Amino acid sequence: MPGAPGVPGRSGARAARGARGAVGRVLRRSRRGRVRRSERGRGARPLTAVQEEDVRLSDTGRVEAFSDAVLAIVITLLVLDLKPPPHRPGRLPYALGQLWPSYLAFLVSFCYVGVIWLNHHALFRRVRRMAIGLKWINLGILFGAVIVPFPTEILATAFAGGSRHDERVAVVVYAAAAAVMGGPWWGAFTYLRSRPHLLEPGVTASYLRIQRVRPLTGVVLYVVCGIGGWFIAPWVGLVCVIVVILYHALTSEGLYEGPLGRLVRSVRR
């Protein structure tokens, strides 16, 4: 018989228990899902150092444009040191001739900065992506370039009216400033050697290994220039500096890729 009014019957009790059971099952499934998701989150593999670096990579456009602008400013600063000399009427040709140390210093430094640009251009034709470490190394290369006007002015002043001792000091300062450039260049090739994913396809490890030799060779040669300029004669050190600049110009594409490499191969044949 049906229950009394206000008292639930057996069918009503079973329906209530079924509803409570369904709600419980839904809650348990939800809790299990949250646990599994949290476990998956805890078990996710962390990014490797290379993967984290890949997230921060950028193209080379802005770095190349900035570097070109800095080198152009450096060359502009060099020419600003060439000023018309004071002279008496009719003595202008003589006064201009007396500026030969400034002309020589400007020519050497113009070629030097131009060779830096050639080497920089050759490097970045082989670089596909930029990482933060390579950007810092590039700033080091630019630092070596922007200090060039200072030893250039010292060299011109010393050879224009200084003593023999002043000329020795000027050559040593110039050679030392040029040697500073070797550090960032060696760092660039060393950095890229361990990060081939930053390079264009086809750039080999042997190329980077050989290129690492060039800046170290340059540092040694500039030290030799400074020693020669101090102990032998200032002009010997200056000629040595010009030869080292020429060496870096001929090998800007690599020891075996540029004009020097072609010359070596032709001699071997």
mmCIF file of C-alpha atoms in Angstrom:
data_model
loop_
_atom_site.group_PDB
_atom_site.id
_atom_site.type_symbol
_atom_site.label_atom_id
_atom_site.label_comp_id
_atom_site.label_asym_id
_atom_site.label_seq_id
_atom_site.Cartn_x
_atom_site.Cartn_y
_atom_site.Cartn_z
ATOM 1 C CA MET A 1 0.000 0.000 0.000
ATOM 2 C CA PRO A 2 1.186 3.514 -0.591
ATOM 3 C CA GLY A 3 2.651 5.271 2.411
ATOM 4 C CA ALA A 4 0.854 7.814 4.413
ATOM 5 C CA PRO A 5 0.755 11.380 3.219
ATOM 6 C CA GLY A 6 4.048 13.238 3.862
ATOM 7 C CA VAL A 7 6.049 9.981 4.201
ATOM 8 C CA PRO A 8 7.985 8.890 1.091
ATOM 9 C CA GLY A 9 7.344 5.421 -0.245
ATOM 10 C CA ARG A 10 9.942 2.827 -1.239
ATOM 11 C CA SER A 11 10.079 3.965 -4.856
ATOM 12 C CA GLY A 12 10.706 7.556 -3.768
ATOM 13 C CA ALA A 13 13.528 6.481 -1.462
ATOM 14 C CA ARG A 14 15.179 4.460 -4.221
ATOM 15 C CA ALA A 15 14.977 7.442 -6.591
ATOM 16 C CA ALA A 16 16.596 9.717 -4.008
ATOM 17 C CA ARG A 17 19.408 7.233 -3.381
ATOM 18 C CA GLY A 18 19.986 6.910 -7.137
ATOM 19 C CA ALA A 19 20.208 10.674 -7.554
ATOM 20 C CA ARG A 20 22.705 10.956 -4.706
ATOM 21 C CA GLY A 21 24.788 8.125 -6.218
ATOM 22 C CA ALA A 22 24.859 9.810 -9.643
ATOM 23 C CA VAL A 23 26.002 13.093 -8.140
ATOM 24 C CA GLY A 24 28.712 11.252 -6.190
ATOM 25 C CA ARG A 25 29.974 9.500 -9.323
ATOM 26 C CA VAL A 26 30.172 12.794 -11.188
ATOM 27 C CA LEU A 27 32.144 14.399 -8.352
ATOM 28 C CA ARG A 28 34.561 11.430 -8.133
ATOM 29 C CA ARG A 29 35.194 11.526 -11.901
ATOM 30 C CA SER A 30 35.862 15.271 -11.683
ATOM 31 C CA ARG A 31 38.352 14.786 -8.833
ATOM 32 C CA ARG A 32 40.123 11.963 -10.674
ATOM 33 C CA GLY A 33 40.364 14.155 -13.794
ATOM 34 C CA ARG A 34 41.906 16.994 -11.830
ATOM 35 C CA VAL A 35 44.433 14.642 -10.238
ATOM 36 C CA ARG A 36 45.412 13.156 -13.593
ATOM 37 C CA ARG A 37 45.854 16.637 -15.108
ATOM 38 C CA SER A 38 48.007 17.787 -12.205
ATOM 39 C CA GLU A 39 50.083 14.619 -12.472
ATOM 40 C CA ARG A 40 50.573 15.222 -16.169
ATOM 41 C CA GLY A 41 51.655 18.797 -15.390
ATOM 42 C CA ARG A 42 54.157 17.585 -12.790
ATOM 43 C CA GLY A 43 55.496 14.966 -15.155
ATOM 44 C CA ALA A 44 56.012 17.333 -18.141
ATOM 45 C CA ARG A 45 59.584 17.361 -19.418
ATOM 46 C CA PRO A 46 61.337 20.711 -18.894
ATOM 47 C CA LEU A 47 62.713 22.599 -21.871
ATOM 48 C CA THR A 48 66.356 22.047 -22.658
ATOM 49 C CA ALA A 49 68.803 24.963 -22.806
ATOM 50 C CA VAL A 50 68.742 24.900 -26.612
ATOM 51 C CA GLN A 51 64.919 24.893 -26.670
ATOM 52 C CA GLU A 52 64.783 27.814 -24.259
ATOM 53 C CA GLU A 53 67.293 29.689 -26.438
ATOM 54 C CA ASP A 54 65.210 28.966 -29.563
ATOM 55 C CA VAL A 55 62.288 30.822 -27.993
ATOM 56 C CA ARG A 56 64.400 33.993 -27.785
ATOM 57 C CA LEU A 57 65.961 33.838 -31.258
ATOM 58 C CA SER A 58 65.512 36.669 -33.757
ATOM 59 C CA ASP A 59 66.636 37.439 -37.273
ATOM 60 C CA THR A 60 69.860 39.293 -38.048
ATOM 61 C CA GLY A 61 68.346 42.341 -39.770
ATOM 62 C CA ARG A 62 68.356 44.773 -36.853
ATOM 63 C CA VAL A 63 71.834 43.745 -35.691
ATOM 64 C CA GLU A 64 73.303 44.163 -39.177
ATOM 65 C CA ALA A 65 71.638 47.556 -39.670
ATOM 66 C CA PHE A 66 72.814 48.789 -36.269
ATOM 67 C CA SER A 67 76.362 47.539 -36.887
ATOM 68 C CA ASP A 68 76.533 49.164 -40.336
ATOM 69 C CA ALA A 69 75.390 52.462 -38.837
ATOM 70 C CA VAL A 70 78.012 52.323 -36.080
ATOM 71 C CA LEU A 71 80.829 51.560 -38.534
ATOM 72 C CA ALA A 72 79.659 54.360 -40.837
ATOM 73 C CA ILE A 73 79.775 56.802 -37.911
ATOM 74 C CA VAL A 74 83.295 55.638 -37.008
ATOM 75 C CA ILE A 75 84.539 56.327 -40.543
ATOM 76 C CA THR A 76 82.825 59.727 -40.479
ATOM 77 C CA LEU A 77 84.582 60.601 -37.226
ATOM 78 C CA LEU A 78 87.921 59.729 -38.820
ATOM 79 C CA VAL A 79 87.498 62.247 -41.619
ATOM 80 C CA LEU A 80 86.418 64.976 -39.192
ATOM 81 C CA ASP A 81 89.970 65.034 -37.832
ATOM 82 C CA LEU A 82 91.226 66.299 -41.211
ATOM 83 C CA LYS A 83 91.019 70.089 -40.911
ATOM 84 C CA PRO A 84 92.497 72.864 -43.086
ATOM 85 C CA PRO A 85 95.842 73.880 -41.562
ATOM 86 C CA PRO A 86 96.632 77.456 -40.482
ATOM 87 C CA HIS A 87 98.977 79.113 -42.941
ATOM 88 C CA ARG A 88 100.325 82.425 -44.199
ATOM 89 C CA PRO A 89 99.258 83.686 -47.630
ATOM 90 C CA GLY A 90 100.962 81.678 -50.340
ATOM 91 C CA ARG A 91 102.019 78.918 -47.924
ATOM 92 C CA LEU A 92 98.941 76.699 -48.220
ATOM 93 C CA PRO A 93 100.649 73.958 -50.316
ATOM 94 C CA TYR A 94 103.438 73.719 -47.753
ATOM 95 C CA ALA A 95 100.972 73.656 -44.848
ATOM 96 C CA LEU A 96 98.942 70.915 -46.533
ATOM 97 C CA GLY A 97 102.095 68.889 -47.076
ATOM 98 C CA GLN A 98 102.885 69.124 -43.386
ATOM 99 C CA LEU A 99 99.665 67.242 -42.654
ATOM 100 C CA TRP A 100 100.990 64.002 -44.180
ATOM 101 C CA PRO A 101 100.876 62.179 -40.791
ATOM 102 C CA SER A 102 97.146 62.926 -40.537
ATOM 103 C CA TYR A 103 96.588 61.695 -44.089
ATOM 104 C CA LEU A 104 98.527 58.507 -43.367
ATOM 105 C CA ALA A 105 96.745 57.837 -40.068
ATOM 106 C CA PHE A 106 93.358 58.459 -41.710
ATOM 107 C CA LEU A 107 94.144 56.126 -44.612
ATOM 108 C CA VAL A 108 95.339 53.321 -42.321
ATOM 109 C CA SER A 109 92.312 53.622 -40.040
ATOM 110 C CA PHE A 110 89.849 53.939 -42.934
ATOM 111 C CA CYS A 111 91.190 50.678 -44.365
ATOM 112 C CA TYR A 112 91.118 49.106 -40.911
ATOM 113 C CA VAL A 113 87.461 49.973 -40.280
ATOM 114 C CA GLY A 114 86.621 48.948 -43.840
ATOM 115 C CA VAL A 115 88.204 45.538 -43.225
ATOM 116 C CA ILE A 116 86.175 45.204 -40.011
ATOM 117 C CA TRP A 117 83.049 45.813 -42.099
ATOM 118 C CA LEU A 118 84.132 43.231 -44.704
ATOM 119 C CA ASN A 119 84.701 40.616 -42.010
ATOM 120 C CA HIS A 120 81.437 41.512 -40.270
ATOM 121 C CA HIS A 121 79.531 41.190 -43.541
ATOM 122 C CA ALA A 122 81.183 37.840 -44.310
ATOM 123 C CA LEU A 123 80.268 36.526 -40.858
ATOM 124 C CA PHE A 124 76.623 37.557 -40.977
ATOM 125 C CA ARG A 125 76.104 36.068 -44.432
ATOM 126 C CA ARG A 126 76.579 32.751 -42.629
ATOM 127 C CA VAL A 127 74.415 33.550 -39.588
ATOM 128 C CA ARG A 128 70.688 32.801 -39.876
ATOM 129 C CA ARG A 129 69.376 33.606 -36.384
ATOM 130 C CA MET A 130 70.554 35.775 -33.487
ATOM 131 C CA ALA A 131 70.782 34.667 -29.867
ATOM 132 C CA ILE A 132 71.415 36.975 -26.939
ATOM 133 C CA GLY A 133 74.988 35.740 -26.510
ATOM 134 C CA LEU A 134 75.856 36.560 -30.115
ATOM 135 C CA LYS A 135 74.368 40.033 -29.692
ATOM 136 C CA TRP A 136 76.690 40.721 -26.766
ATOM 137 C CA ILE A 137 79.661 39.457 -28.779
ATOM 138 C CA ASN A 138 78.650 41.764 -31.633
ATOM 139 C CA LEU A 139 78.689 44.691 -29.208
ATOM 140 C CA GLY A 140 82.241 43.695 -28.313
ATOM 141 C CA ILE A 141 83.205 43.858 -32.001
ATOM 142 C CA LEU A 142 81.638 47.307 -32.286
ATOM 143 C CA PHE A 143 83.483 48.441 -29.159
ATOM 144 C CA GLY A 144 86.751 47.531 -30.831
ATOM 145 C CA ALA A 145 85.699 49.621 -33.837
ATOM 146 C CA VAL A 146 84.506 52.771 -32.062
ATOM 147 C CA ILE A 147 87.811 53.244 -30.214
ATOM 148 C CA VAL A 148 89.756 53.449 -33.513
ATOM 149 C CA PRO A 149 89.532 57.289 -33.848
ATOM 150 C CA PHE A 150 91.365 57.721 -30.538
ATOM 151 C CA PRO A 151 94.613 55.874 -31.444
ATOM 152 C CA THR A 152 94.335 57.372 -34.939
ATOM 153 C CA GLU A 153 94.529 60.896 -33.528
ATOM 154 C CA ILE A 154 97.398 59.887 -31.239
ATOM 155 C CA LEU A 155 99.292 58.440 -34.199
ATOM 156 C CA ALA A 156 98.773 61.539 -36.357
ATOM 157 C CA THR A 157 99.777 63.923 -33.556
ATOM 158 C CA ALA A 158 102.897 61.963 -32.624
ATOM 159 C CA PHE A 159 104.213 61.682 -36.179
ATOM 160 C CA ALA A 160 103.378 65.329 -36.923
ATOM 161 C CA GLY A 161 105.367 66.957 -34.147
ATOM 162 C CA GLY A 162 106.210 64.527 -31.395
ATOM 163 C CA SER A 163 109.509 63.066 -30.309
ATOM 164 C CA ARG A 164 110.791 59.618 -31.221
ATOM 165 C CA HIS A 165 109.501 58.341 -27.900
ATOM 166 C CA ASP A 166 106.046 59.761 -28.651
ATOM 167 C CA GLU A 167 106.039 57.949 -31.997
ATOM 168 C CA ARG A 168 106.888 54.651 -30.286
ATOM 169 C CA VAL A 169 104.080 55.119 -27.777
ATOM 170 C CA ALA A 170 101.626 56.004 -30.551
ATOM 171 C CA VAL A 171 102.419 52.846 -32.530
ATOM 172 C CA VAL A 172 102.135 50.672 -29.418
ATOM 173 C CA VAL A 173 98.767 52.241 -28.531
ATOM 174 C CA TYR A 174 97.462 51.708 -32.063
ATOM 175 C CA ALA A 175 98.643 48.082 -32.153
ATOM 176 C CA ALA A 176 97.122 47.433 -28.712
ATOM 177 C CA ALA A 177 93.762 48.893 -29.777
ATOM 178 C CA ALA A 178 93.797 46.692 -32.881
ATOM 179 C CA ALA A 179 94.689 43.608 -30.825
ATOM 180 C CA VAL A 180 91.639 44.175 -28.603
ATOM 181 C CA MET A 181 89.469 43.363 -31.619
ATOM 182 C CA GLY A 182 90.733 39.772 -31.692
ATOM 183 C CA GLY A 183 88.882 38.770 -28.522
ATOM 184 C CA PRO A 184 85.294 39.345 -29.726
ATOM 185 C CA TRP A 185 86.005 37.779 -33.130
ATOM 186 C CA TRP A 186 87.411 34.644 -31.503
ATOM 187 C CA GLY A 187 84.383 34.601 -29.208
ATOM 188 C CA ALA A 188 81.986 34.854 -32.170
ATOM 189 C CA PHE A 189 83.396 31.818 -33.987
ATOM 190 C CA THR A 190 83.676 29.830 -30.751
ATOM 191 C CA TYR A 191 80.073 30.651 -29.826
ATOM 192 C CA LEU A 192 78.735 29.675 -33.242
ATOM 193 C CA ARG A 193 80.740 26.464 -33.334
ATOM 194 C CA SER A 194 78.710 25.112 -30.405
ATOM 195 C CA ARG A 195 75.389 26.433 -31.790
ATOM 196 C CA PRO A 196 75.057 25.262 -35.400
ATOM 197 C CA HIS A 197 71.284 25.941 -35.317
ATOM 198 C CA LEU A 198 72.115 29.663 -35.590
ATOM 199 C CA LEU A 199 73.957 29.186 -38.891
ATOM 200 C CA GLU A 200 72.874 29.017 -42.485
ATOM 201 C CA PRO A 201 72.778 25.544 -44.041
ATOM 202 C CA GLY A 202 76.105 24.484 -45.477
ATOM 203 C CA VAL A 203 78.357 26.209 -42.921
ATOM 204 C CA THR A 204 80.664 23.468 -41.718
ATOM 205 C CA ALA A 205 82.330 22.945 -38.370
ATOM 206 C CA SER A 206 85.726 22.877 -40.092
ATOM 207 C CA TYR A 207 85.111 26.389 -41.454
ATOM 208 C CA LEU A 208 84.407 27.724 -37.963
ATOM 209 C CA ARG A 209 87.395 25.880 -36.536
ATOM 210 C CA ILE A 210 89.712 27.418 -39.112
ATOM 211 C CA GLN A 211 88.157 30.863 -38.686
ATOM 212 C CA ARG A 212 88.927 30.788 -34.971
ATOM 213 C CA VAL A 213 92.623 30.815 -35.881
ATOM 214 C CA ARG A 214 92.433 34.177 -37.683
ATOM 215 C CA PRO A 215 91.695 36.481 -34.713
ATOM 216 C CA LEU A 216 94.266 34.689 -32.548
ATOM 217 C CA THR A 217 96.827 35.102 -35.321
ATOM 218 C CA GLY A 218 95.874 38.782 -35.551
ATOM 219 C CA VAL A 219 96.414 39.325 -31.828
ATOM 220 C CA VAL A 220 99.869 37.740 -31.978
ATOM 221 C CA LEU A 221 100.821 39.773 -35.056
ATOM 222 C CA TYR A 222 99.648 43.057 -33.516
ATOM 223 C CA VAL A 223 101.722 42.312 -30.420
ATOM 224 C CA VAL A 224 104.701 41.761 -32.735
ATOM 225 C CA CYS A 225 103.911 45.119 -34.384
ATOM 226 C CA GLY A 226 103.950 46.874 -31.038
ATOM 227 C CA ILE A 227 107.247 45.252 -30.063
ATOM 228 C CA GLY A 228 108.798 46.145 -33.414
ATOM 229 C CA GLY A 229 107.579 49.725 -33.172
ATOM 230 C CA TRP A 230 109.024 50.112 -29.675
ATOM 231 C CA PHE A 231 112.375 48.330 -29.928
ATOM 232 C CA ILE A 232 113.256 48.720 -33.626
ATOM 233 C CA ALA A 233 111.627 51.830 -35.101
ATOM 234 C CA PRO A 234 108.133 53.374 -35.085
ATOM 235 C CA TRP A 235 107.810 53.111 -38.858
ATOM 236 C CA VAL A 236 108.574 49.369 -38.658
ATOM 237 C CA GLY A 237 105.665 48.886 -36.276
ATOM 238 C CA LEU A 238 103.375 50.972 -38.490
ATOM 239 C CA VAL A 239 104.275 48.979 -41.611
ATOM 240 C CA CYS A 240 103.633 45.798 -39.644
ATOM 241 C CA VAL A 241 100.162 47.064 -38.663
ATOM 242 C CA ILE A 242 99.375 47.768 -42.324
ATOM 243 C CA VAL A 243 100.464 44.210 -43.270
ATOM 244 C CA VAL A 244 98.196 42.677 -40.610
ATOM 245 C CA ILE A 245 95.249 44.768 -41.822
ATOM 246 C CA LEU A 246 95.954 43.512 -45.348
ATOM 247 C CA TYR A 247 96.047 39.929 -44.023
ATOM 248 C CA HIS A 248 92.584 40.312 -42.483
ATOM 249 C CA ALA A 249 91.294 41.886 -45.705
ATOM 250 C CA LEU A 250 92.505 38.991 -47.868
ATOM 251 C CA THR A 251 91.064 36.387 -45.467
ATOM 252 C CA SER A 252 87.719 38.050 -44.702
ATOM 253 C CA GLU A 253 85.872 35.163 -46.414
ATOM 254 C CA GLY A 254 88.093 32.592 -44.715
ATOM 255 C CA LEU A 255 91.648 31.336 -44.880
ATOM 256 C CA TYR A 256 90.853 29.133 -47.879
ATOM 257 C CA GLU A 257 87.810 30.887 -49.359
ATOM 258 C CA GLY A 258 89.178 34.373 -50.093
ATOM 259 C CA PRO A 259 91.910 35.727 -52.401
ATOM 260 C CA LEU A 260 94.684 34.425 -50.148
ATOM 261 C CA GLY A 261 93.205 30.937 -50.232
ATOM 262 C CA ARG A 262 92.977 30.996 -54.028
ATOM 263 C CA LEU A 263 96.580 32.157 -54.193
ATOM 264 C CA VAL A 264 97.712 29.330 -51.906
ATOM 265 C CA ARG A 265 95.814 26.751 -53.970
ATOM 266 C CA SER A 266 97.291 28.051 -57.218
ATOM 267 C CA VAL A 267 100.819 27.870 -55.783
ATOM 268 C CA ARG A 268 100.246 24.285 -54.635
ATOM 269 C CA ARG A 269 99.203 23.292 -58.140
#
